[in-house]
Amino acid sequence: EVKNTLRANKYSFTIHPDPRHLTDRVATRDPLGNDVLFLTEPTTFSMPASPEVKPLPVQESTDDEFDLTASPTRKNIGILTSGGDAQGMNPCVRAVVRMAIARRCKPFFIYEGYQGLVDGGDKIREAKWSDVSGFLTLGGTMIGTARCKKFREIEGRRTGVLNLIRNGIDALVVIGGDGSLTGADRLRAEWPEHVAALEAEGKITKEQGSKYRSLMIVGMVGSIDNDLASTDMTIGACSALERICESVDAILSTAMSHQRAFVVEVMGRHCGWLALNAAISTGADYLFIPEAPPKHDDWEASMCKTLKASRDAGKRTSLVIIAEGAIDRHLNPIKSEYIRDILATRLGYDTRVTILGHVQRGGAPAHFDRFLGTMQGAEAVEAILRATPQTPSPVIGMLENKITTQPLKEAIELTGQVAQAIEAKDFDRAMGLRAASFAKQLHAYKEIANYNPDSKMKLPEDKRLRIAIIHAGAPAGGMNTATRSAVRLCLNRGHTPLAVHNGFPGLMRGEIDELDWLSVDGWTIAGGSKLGTNRDQPEPQMGAVAYQLQKNRIDALLVIGGFEAFTAVLQLERARAQYPALNIPIVLIPATVSNNVPGTDFSLGSDTAANVIVQATDMIKQSASSNRRRVFVIEVQGGNCGYLAVVAGLSGGSTTVYTPEEGVDLSRLQRDIAHLRSRYVAELGRSEGRVTLCNERASKIYTTEMISQIYEAESGGFYGARTAVLGHLQQGGTPSPLDRCRANTMAVDAINWLQTRCWDAMEVPNEDGFRLPAGQLKRKYFPPVYASTPDTVAVLGVIGSEMRFTPVTDLVANTDFERRVSRTIWWLAPRQLVDILCGVGVDIKNGGCTTNYKSCAIELTADDLMRIYGQHRRLSKLIDPAELEKLQLAEEEKEATGAKASQASAGRF
């Protein structure tokens, strides 16, 4: 009609396709020469400067991917948070809401937890896409949580069922602690009974009763205590640890000034994870946790002796970390005030107590909690869509760096047994029910925390080693922490730690000196590289390297660094035949923000860098949001590895990410520009700020600046584009607690490995009875430590939740040396979520999505949990010694019967 009218009045006009409607936009000029744009919806402020860009069609999904456009059943999913709040709950809620919409489901907020479920009314309402904008940066829970006594009664739960049915909700996602999840599973078990009762009372119709015969429950653990036994990390634990470390790092400054002692109390009624990791991350001198109480009744004397030894060595401060649930071996509580009085009266220390309390629950979520909450939220929706009425209620967790779905009932039972074991004074069992890394971390902490000049750990003189430590490559958070832990462990065992300054050039020049206990004090929280580091390789001066190793009688070498360190270690291994002095055990601890070292899932510094990117993204988004119409293209590091861009893009809410693995081309830019324009048109006047993360080497042609210019040139006036280059900010700053804890564990494992390899290589066989080939010397003519086999040069990597040593020669085939990356890429699973959760390819109004998502969760059964946490047939039998004895007898009888049958069968043949 508009076109006909303009033609009839002889007005010239142009046609512009509308990417969101079947009709076109019509542009013309009024008699005064002003631009006029005719649309099929409310007016905008400007017309496009160039024709609209149409998105390209998306390829068909493959068989092993879920097609988001073809959900078998449309679900109405209620979302509630319950129990204590935890950072990361909001990112989790955001992921559930947006993934539900993308999967053609309808999400509902249930405000104030189970109280809102019972109250109903306006406490339950449909959630829209825009309702969760900005949730990533917010701590706590924006939909509220509350204690609800009514829900503990059957009538209260029946009222909750009625409210769910009235709102058409047939699935429930619960984010909370073990009590909240237990309540949800109980509600599901009682559901048929409640539906029948409501139908009999006439409160619901027969049709409603038939339609809502079952309820699907999915749980996610939001707990800062990290107290779910069957998961490595719970939502909120990492952020709470960051709050503790920030506070203690600040406390240590004033403690240093006044030579004070501080007793810091952290949360953890039945779980000492926060206290243990805070002690490791801050270099605390003493620790109290509920799972491992002091072994002796006179623990006060032992504590005072330990703290005094550190002070006598020259330390100016004393720091004691205590969990709120700390006890002695008789289950008597250990209070922070009591420890303060002991230190003041027995040692005369000026002692202060700091109880951090709810500070630990506050603040913006850390990168890892955002990442974990987002991944688990998306998988919760997938679990609902896969489930049948017979499927056990699952809880979404994380084991060995993989998202898992586990049977909720058994997971909660396993968790409850920790408190029961503590109550029964079975502390070994309590430790065994924690993650395998928990006991290992505690043992490592006890070895390193205190100065022990007369330690029982001191080794015989002939077992003591000279171990050199060198940094190579670019600096990364955690390098100094690993060095400190290695040095102190060496000193307590009687080894001599040697610092090699300024990388391999420093080694060639002989810049080597001994390190003592006090010289590495404070290195836990120090960023960068205290020893100095560079990218130079040893190969040009390998003779000088060998000379210095021999001159300084170095028995083993610990290398900490990135891909340059990896290639340097490989060069040392290949030069062994030419230089005998290189035949010593060598181990590499990967440390690089790029996370591109083969043989490991995580490198030291990568978590710190991701936190820096996420924090910068939050601040840049604020600027973009204030302007209402601005997109920032942020350049991040990573070399040819897109790890940082992907994980930080997911945690920071990036609209999309550009990585070297995917590359950048015009079709990709067209798709992204079309999405941006459609969103800014729809949000006109109330647009949120948007950011795009671009790896520094995503494309040689389409650089960060060029992408920004293309964005703006094709914006049609709906938005502007700017760039931000974070640069070396990502390599600096205080290491994150996760990097500090990994550094400590890796350093201890590295020293243990070097120690064992050296001792094995010190054995001299009796060669007097046989003749060696010509030109080959007998072993007794070589240095005391002579390790020439390939397995004595290794990379120490984090594979899942396990520390694994891989010979460097075995990693060559898995390495792309030209691009300087590993050929194994485990972190691409969340890539599609970045686009989906920011609306790329999603029909935000009607639901559905053209972007395919491949679920990455691993489904575990009760038997799987049994195999992981103990050799028992049923998790319910773990706590009962009598049942355990019966199972063991049954197993022995079964084995005996099998052996007899085998013997009889063998006799027949």
JSON list of N, CA and C in Angstrom, two decimals, residues 468-472 498-513 531-532 534 536-539 541-554 556-559 568 572 581-582 584 586:
[
{"chain": "A", "resi": 468, "resn": "ALA", "atom": "N", "xyz": [67.38, -27.82, 40.69]},
{"chain": "A", "resi": 468, "resn": "ALA", "atom": "CA", "xyz": [67.32, -26.47, 40.12]},
{"chain": "A", "resi": 468, "resn": "ALA", "atom": "C", "xyz": [65.91, -26.17, 39.63]},
{"chain": "A", "resi": 469, "resn": "ILE", "atom": "N", "xyz": [65.52, -24.90, 39.78]},
{"chain": "A", "resi": 469, "resn": "ILE", "atom": "CA", "xyz": [64.19, -24.44, 39.35]},
{"chain": "A", "resi": 469, "resn": "ILE", "atom": "C", "xyz": [64.39, -23.28, 38.39]},
{"chain": "A", "resi": 470, "resn": "ILE", "atom": "N", "xyz": [63.76, -23.37, 37.21]},
{"chain": "A", "resi": 470, "resn": "ILE", "atom": "CA", "xyz": [63.93, -22.35, 36.18]},
{"chain": "A", "resi": 470, "resn": "ILE", "atom": "C", "xyz": [62.58, -22.00, 35.59]},
{"chain": "A", "resi": 471, "resn": "HIS", "atom": "N", "xyz": [62.37, -20.71, 35.27]},
{"chain": "A", "resi": 471, "resn": "HIS", "atom": "CA", "xyz": [61.16, -20.24, 34.59]},
{"chain": "A", "resi": 471, "resn": "HIS", "atom": "C", "xyz": [61.49, -19.98, 33.13]},
{"chain": "A", "resi": 472, "resn": "ALA", "atom": "N", "xyz": [60.58, -20.34, 32.23]},
{"chain": "A", "resi": 472, "resn": "ALA", "atom": "CA", "xyz": [60.81, -20.12, 30.80]},
{"chain": "A", "resi": 472, "resn": "ALA", "atom": "C", "xyz": [59.50, -19.71, 30.14]},
{"chain": "A", "resi": 498, "resn": "LEU", "atom": "N", "xyz": [67.82, -24.78, 44.10]},
{"chain": "A", "resi": 498, "resn": "LEU", "atom": "CA", "xyz": [68.65, -23.78, 43.43]},
{"chain": "A", "resi": 498, "resn": "LEU", "atom": "C", "xyz": [67.78, -22.96, 42.48]},
{"chain": "A", "resi": 499, "resn": "ALA", "atom": "N", "xyz": [67.91, -21.65, 42.57]},
{"chain": "A", "resi": 499, "resn": "ALA", "atom": "CA", "xyz": [67.17, -20.75, 41.68]},
{"chain": "A", "resi": 499, "resn": "ALA", "atom": "C", "xyz": [68.02, -20.42, 40.47]},
{"chain": "A", "resi": 500, "resn": "VAL", "atom": "N", "xyz": [67.46, -20.62, 39.28]},
{"chain": "A", "resi": 500, "resn": "VAL", "atom": "CA", "xyz": [68.11, -20.21, 38.03]},
{"chain": "A", "resi": 500, "resn": "VAL", "atom": "C", "xyz": [67.41, -18.94, 37.57]},
{"chain": "A", "resi": 501, "resn": "HIS", "atom": "N", "xyz": [68.12, -17.84, 37.56]},
{"chain": "A", "resi": 501, "resn": "HIS", "atom": "CA", "xyz": [67.52, -16.55, 37.23]},
{"chain": "A", "resi": 501, "resn": "HIS", "atom": "C", "xyz": [67.56, -16.29, 35.73]},
{"chain": "A", "resi": 502, "resn": "ASN", "atom": "N", "xyz": [66.50, -15.64, 35.23]},
{"chain": "A", "resi": 502, "resn": "ASN", "atom": "CA", "xyz": [66.45, -15.13, 33.85]},
{"chain": "A", "resi": 502, "resn": "ASN", "atom": "C", "xyz": [66.48, -16.24, 32.79]},
{"chain": "A", "resi": 503, "resn": "GLY", "atom": "N", "xyz": [65.77, -17.31, 33.07]},
{"chain": "A", "resi": 503, "resn": "GLY", "atom": "CA", "xyz": [65.54, -18.34, 32.08]},
{"chain": "A", "resi": 503, "resn": "GLY", "atom": "C", "xyz": [66.81, -19.06, 31.65]},
{"chain": "A", "resi": 504, "resn": "PHE", "atom": "N", "xyz": [66.79, -19.62, 30.44]},
{"chain": "A", "resi": 504, "resn": "PHE", "atom": "CA", "xyz": [67.93, -20.40, 29.96]},
{"chain": "A", "resi": 504, "resn": "PHE", "atom": "C", "xyz": [69.16, -19.55, 29.68]},
{"chain": "A", "resi": 505, "resn": "PRO", "atom": "N", "xyz": [69.03, -18.27, 29.25]},
{"chain": "A", "resi": 505, "resn": "PRO", "atom": "CA", "xyz": [70.24, -17.45, 29.17]},
{"chain": "A", "resi": 505, "resn": "PRO", "atom": "C", "xyz": [70.92, -17.29, 30.53]},
{"chain": "A", "resi": 506, "resn": "GLY", "atom": "N", "xyz": [70.13, -17.17, 31.60]},
{"chain": "A", "resi": 506, "resn": "GLY", "atom": "CA", "xyz": [70.72, -17.10, 32.93]},
{"chain": "A", "resi": 506, "resn": "GLY", "atom": "C", "xyz": [71.41, -18.39, 33.32]},
{"chain": "A", "resi": 507, "resn": "LEU", "atom": "N", "xyz": [70.84, -19.52, 32.90]},
{"chain": "A", "resi": 507, "resn": "LEU", "atom": "CA", "xyz": [71.49, -20.80, 33.18]},
{"chain": "A", "resi": 507, "resn": "LEU", "atom": "C", "xyz": [72.82, -20.89, 32.45]},
{"chain": "A", "resi": 508, "resn": "MET", "atom": "N", "xyz": [72.85, -20.44, 31.19]},
{"chain": "A", "resi": 508, "resn": "MET", "atom": "CA", "xyz": [74.10, -20.46, 30.43]},
{"chain": "A", "resi": 508, "resn": "MET", "atom": "C", "xyz": [75.18, -19.60, 31.09]},
{"chain": "A", "resi": 509, "resn": "ARG", "atom": "N", "xyz": [74.75, -18.46, 31.70]},
{"chain": "A", "resi": 509, "resn": "ARG", "atom": "CA", "xyz": [75.70, -17.54, 32.33]},
{"chain": "A", "resi": 509, "resn": "ARG", "atom": "C", "xyz": [76.03, -17.95, 33.76]},
{"chain": "A", "resi": 510, "resn": "GLY", "atom": "N", "xyz": [75.36, -18.97, 34.27]},
{"chain": "A", "resi": 510, "resn": "GLY", "atom": "CA", "xyz": [75.64, -19.41, 35.64]},
{"chain": "A", "resi": 510, "resn": "GLY", "atom": "C", "xyz": [74.97, -18.56, 36.70]},
{"chain": "A", "resi": 511, "resn": "GLU", "atom": "N", "xyz": [73.83, -17.94, 36.37]},
{"chain": "A", "resi": 511, "resn": "GLU", "atom": "CA", "xyz": [73.13, -17.10, 37.36]},
{"chain": "A", "resi": 511, "resn": "GLU", "atom": "C", "xyz": [72.27, -18.02, 38.25]},
{"chain": "A", "resi": 512, "resn": "ILE", "atom": "N", "xyz": [72.95, -18.69, 39.15]},
{"chain": "A", "resi": 512, "resn": "ILE", "atom": "CA", "xyz": [72.34, -19.72, 39.98]},
{"chain": "A", "resi": 512, "resn": "ILE", "atom": "C", "xyz": [72.70, -19.47, 41.44]},
{"chain": "A", "resi": 513, "resn": "ASP", "atom": "N", "xyz": [71.72, -19.53, 42.31]},
{"chain": "A", "resi": 513, "resn": "ASP", "atom": "CA", "xyz": [72.01, -19.42, 43.74]},
{"chain": "A", "resi": 513, "resn": "ASP", "atom": "C", "xyz": [71.02, -20.25, 44.54]},
{"chain": "A", "resi": 531, "resn": "LEU", "atom": "N", "xyz": [61.83, -15.13, 39.55]},
{"chain": "A", "resi": 531, "resn": "LEU", "atom": "CA", "xyz": [63.14, -15.58, 39.08]},
{"chain": "A", "resi": 531, "resn": "LEU", "atom": "C", "xyz": [63.54, -14.91, 37.76]},
{"chain": "A", "resi": 532, "resn": "GLY", "atom": "N", "xyz": [62.56, -14.31, 37.09]},
{"chain": "A", "resi": 532, "resn": "GLY", "atom": "CA", "xyz": [62.81, -13.76, 35.76]},
{"chain": "A", "resi": 532, "resn": "GLY", "atom": "C", "xyz": [62.63, -14.82, 34.69]},
{"chain": "A", "resi": 534, "resn": "ASN", "atom": "N", "xyz": [62.08, -15.55, 30.14]},
{"chain": "A", "resi": 534, "resn": "ASN", "atom": "CA", "xyz": [62.08, -15.08, 28.76]},
{"chain": "A", "resi": 534, "resn": "ASN", "atom": "C", "xyz": [61.82, -16.26, 27.85]},
{"chain": "A", "resi": 536, "resn": "ASP", "atom": "N", "xyz": [63.78, -17.37, 25.35]},
{"chain": "A", "resi": 536, "resn": "ASP", "atom": "CA", "xyz": [64.98, -17.93, 24.71]},
{"chain": "A", "resi": 536, "resn": "ASP", "atom": "C", "xyz": [65.07, -19.43, 24.92]},
{"chain": "A", "resi": 537, "resn": "GLN", "atom": "N", "xyz": [65.64, -20.12, 23.92]},
{"chain": "A", "resi": 537, "resn": "GLN", "atom": "CA", "xyz": [65.76, -21.56, 23.94]},
{"chain": "A", "resi": 537, "resn": "GLN", "atom": "C", "xyz": [67.21, -21.97, 24.28]},
{"chain": "A", "resi": 538, "resn": "PRO", "atom": "N", "xyz": [67.40, -23.17, 24.82]},
{"chain": "A", "resi": 538, "resn": "PRO", "atom": "CA", "xyz": [68.76, -23.60, 25.18]},
{"chain": "A", "resi": 538, "resn": "PRO", "atom": "C", "xyz": [69.60, -24.09, 24.01]},
{"chain": "A", "resi": 539, "resn": "GLU", "atom": "N", "xyz": [68.98, -24.43, 22.88]},
{"chain": "A", "resi": 539, "resn": "GLU", "atom": "CA", "xyz": [69.69, -25.12, 21.80]},
{"chain": "A", "resi": 539, "resn": "GLU", "atom": "C", "xyz": [70.90, -24.35, 21.27]},
{"chain": "A", "resi": 541, "resn": "GLN", "atom": "N", "xyz": [73.09, -22.66, 22.74]},
{"chain": "A", "resi": 541, "resn": "GLN", "atom": "CA", "xyz": [74.22, -22.77, 23.65]},
{"chain": "A", "resi": 541, "resn": "GLN", "atom": "C", "xyz": [74.06, -23.99, 24.56]},
{"chain": "A", "resi": 542, "resn": "MET", "atom": "N", "xyz": [73.76, -25.14, 23.96]},
{"chain": "A", "resi": 542, "resn": "MET", "atom": "CA", "xyz": [73.51, -26.34, 24.76]},
{"chain": "A", "resi": 542, "resn": "MET", "atom": "C", "xyz": [74.75, -26.75, 25.54]},
{"chain": "A", "resi": 543, "resn": "GLY", "atom": "N", "xyz": [75.94, -26.52, 24.98]},
{"chain": "A", "resi": 543, "resn": "GLY", "atom": "CA", "xyz": [77.17, -26.84, 25.70]},
{"chain": "A", "resi": 543, "resn": "GLY", "atom": "C", "xyz": [77.30, -26.04, 26.98]},
{"chain": "A", "resi": 544, "resn": "ALA", "atom": "N", "xyz": [76.94, -24.76, 26.92]},
{"chain": "A", "resi": 544, "resn": "ALA", "atom": "CA", "xyz": [77.00, -23.92, 28.12]},
{"chain": "A", "resi": 544, "resn": "ALA", "atom": "C", "xyz": [76.00, -24.39, 29.17]},
{"chain": "A", "resi": 545, "resn": "VAL", "atom": "N", "xyz": [74.81, -24.83, 28.71]},
{"chain": "A", "resi": 545, "resn": "VAL", "atom": "CA", "xyz": [73.81, -25.35, 29.63]},
{"chain": "A", "resi": 545, "resn": "VAL", "atom": "C", "xyz": [74.34, -26.59, 30.35]},
{"chain": "A", "resi": 546, "resn": "ALA", "atom": "N", "xyz": [74.91, -27.52, 29.57]},
{"chain": "A", "resi": 546, "resn": "ALA", "atom": "CA", "xyz": [75.45, -28.74, 30.16]},
{"chain": "A", "resi": 546, "resn": "ALA", "atom": "C", "xyz": [76.60, -28.44, 31.12]},
{"chain": "A", "resi": 547, "resn": "TYR", "atom": "N", "xyz": [77.43, -27.48, 30.74]},
{"chain": "A", "resi": 547, "resn": "TYR", "atom": "CA", "xyz": [78.55, -27.10, 31.60]},
{"chain": "A", "resi": 547, "resn": "TYR", "atom": "C", "xyz": [78.07, -26.60, 32.96]},
{"chain": "A", "resi": 548, "resn": "GLN", "atom": "N", "xyz": [77.07, -25.74, 32.98]},
{"chain": "A", "resi": 548, "resn": "GLN", "atom": "CA", "xyz": [76.57, -25.18, 34.23]},
{"chain": "A", "resi": 548, "resn": "GLN", "atom": "C", "xyz": [75.87, -26.24, 35.08]},
{"chain": "A", "resi": 549, "resn": "LEU", "atom": "N", "xyz": [75.16, -27.15, 34.43]},
{"chain": "A", "resi": 549, "resn": "LEU", "atom": "CA", "xyz": [74.52, -28.24, 35.18]},
{"chain": "A", "resi": 549, "resn": "LEU", "atom": "C", "xyz": [75.57, -29.09, 35.88]},
{"chain": "A", "resi": 550, "resn": "GLN", "atom": "N", "xyz": [76.66, -29.38, 35.15]},
{"chain": "A", "resi": 550, "resn": "GLN", "atom": "CA", "xyz": [77.72, -30.20, 35.73]},
{"chain": "A", "resi": 550, "resn": "GLN", "atom": "C", "xyz": [78.49, -29.42, 36.80]},
{"chain": "A", "resi": 551, "resn": "LYS", "atom": "N", "xyz": [78.79, -28.17, 36.53]},
{"chain": "A", "resi": 551, "resn": "LYS", "atom": "CA", "xyz": [79.55, -27.34, 37.46]},
{"chain": "A", "resi": 551, "resn": "LYS", "atom": "C", "xyz": [78.83, -27.17, 38.80]},
{"chain": "A", "resi": 552, "resn": "ASN", "atom": "N", "xyz": [77.51, -26.98, 38.73]},
{"chain": "A", "resi": 552, "resn": "ASN", "atom": "CA", "xyz": [76.73, -26.75, 39.95]},
{"chain": "A", "resi": 552, "resn": "ASN", "atom": "C", "xyz": [76.17, -28.04, 40.55]},
{"chain": "A", "resi": 553, "resn": "ARG", "atom": "N", "xyz": [76.60, -29.19, 40.00]},
{"chain": "A", "resi": 553, "resn": "ARG", "atom": "CA", "xyz": [76.21, -30.51, 40.51]},
{"chain": "A", "resi": 553, "resn": "ARG", "atom": "C", "xyz": [74.68, -30.63, 40.65]},
{"chain": "A", "resi": 554, "resn": "ILE", "atom": "N", "xyz": [73.99, -30.25, 39.61]},
{"chain": "A", "resi": 554, "resn": "ILE", "atom": "CA", "xyz": [72.52, -30.28, 39.61]},
{"chain": "A", "resi": 554, "resn": "ILE", "atom": "C", "xyz": [72.05, -31.70, 39.29]},
{"chain": "A", "resi": 556, "resn": "ALA", "atom": "N", "xyz": [68.63, -32.64, 39.35]},
{"chain": "A", "resi": 556, "resn": "ALA", "atom": "CA", "xyz": [67.31, -32.66, 38.72]},
{"chain": "A", "resi": 556, "resn": "ALA", "atom": "C", "xyz": [66.93, -31.23, 38.36]},
{"chain": "A", "resi": 557, "resn": "LEU", "atom": "N", "xyz": [66.05, -31.11, 37.36]},
{"chain": "A", "resi": 557, "resn": "LEU", "atom": "CA", "xyz": [65.66, -29.79, 36.87]},
{"chain": "A", "resi": 557, "resn": "LEU", "atom": "C", "xyz": [64.14, -29.68, 36.82]},
{"chain": "A", "resi": 558, "resn": "LEU", "atom": "N", "xyz": [63.61, -28.66, 37.48]},
{"chain": "A", "resi": 558, "resn": "LEU", "atom": "CA", "xyz": [62.18, -28.34, 37.45]},
{"chain": "A", "resi": 558, "resn": "LEU", "atom": "C", "xyz": [62.00, -27.10, 36.59]},
{"chain": "A", "resi": 559, "resn": "VAL", "atom": "N", "xyz": [61.28, -27.25, 35.48]},
{"chain": "A", "resi": 559, "resn": "VAL", "atom": "CA", "xyz": [61.03, -26.15, 34.55]},
{"chain": "A", "resi": 559, "resn": "VAL", "atom": "C", "xyz": [59.57, -25.73, 34.69]},
{"chain": "A", "resi": 568, "resn": "ALA", "atom": "N", "xyz": [61.82, -26.22, 24.94]},
{"chain": "A", "resi": 568, "resn": "ALA", "atom": "CA", "xyz": [63.15, -26.24, 25.56]},
{"chain": "A", "resi": 568, "resn": "ALA", "atom": "C", "xyz": [63.43, -27.59, 26.22]},
{"chain": "A", "resi": 572, "resn": "LEU", "atom": "N", "xyz": [66.38, -30.35, 25.37]},
{"chain": "A", "resi": 572, "resn": "LEU", "atom": "CA", "xyz": [67.28, -30.95, 26.36]},
{"chain": "A", "resi": 572, "resn": "LEU", "atom": "C", "xyz": [67.26, -32.48, 26.25]},
{"chain": "A", "resi": 581, "resn": "ALA", "atom": "N", "xyz": [75.79, -34.55, 30.82]},
{"chain": "A", "resi": 581, "resn": "ALA", "atom": "CA", "xyz": [75.30, -33.79, 31.98]},
{"chain": "A", "resi": 581, "resn": "ALA", "atom": "C", "xyz": [73.79, -33.55, 31.90]},
{"chain": "A", "resi": 582, "resn": "LEU", "atom": "N", "xyz": [73.20, -33.72, 30.72]},
{"chain": "A", "resi": 582, "resn": "LEU", "atom": "CA", "xyz": [71.76, -33.53, 30.56]},
{"chain": "A", "resi": 582, "resn": "LEU", "atom": "C", "xyz": [70.96, -34.76, 30.96]},
{"chain": "A", "resi": 584, "resn": "ILE", "atom": "N", "xyz": [69.69, -36.15, 33.46]},
{"chain": "A", "resi": 584, "resn": "ILE", "atom": "CA", "xyz": [69.10, -36.00, 34.78]},
{"chain": "A", "resi": 584, "resn": "ILE", "atom": "C", "xyz": [67.58, -35.94, 34.61]},
{"chain": "A", "resi": 586, "resn": "ILE", "atom": "N", "xyz": [64.06, -34.47, 34.39]},
{"chain": "A", "resi": 586, "resn": "ILE", "atom": "CA", "xyz": [63.57, -33.11, 34.08]},
{"chain": "A", "resi": 586, "resn": "ILE", "atom": "C", "xyz": [62.05, -33.17, 34.00]}
]
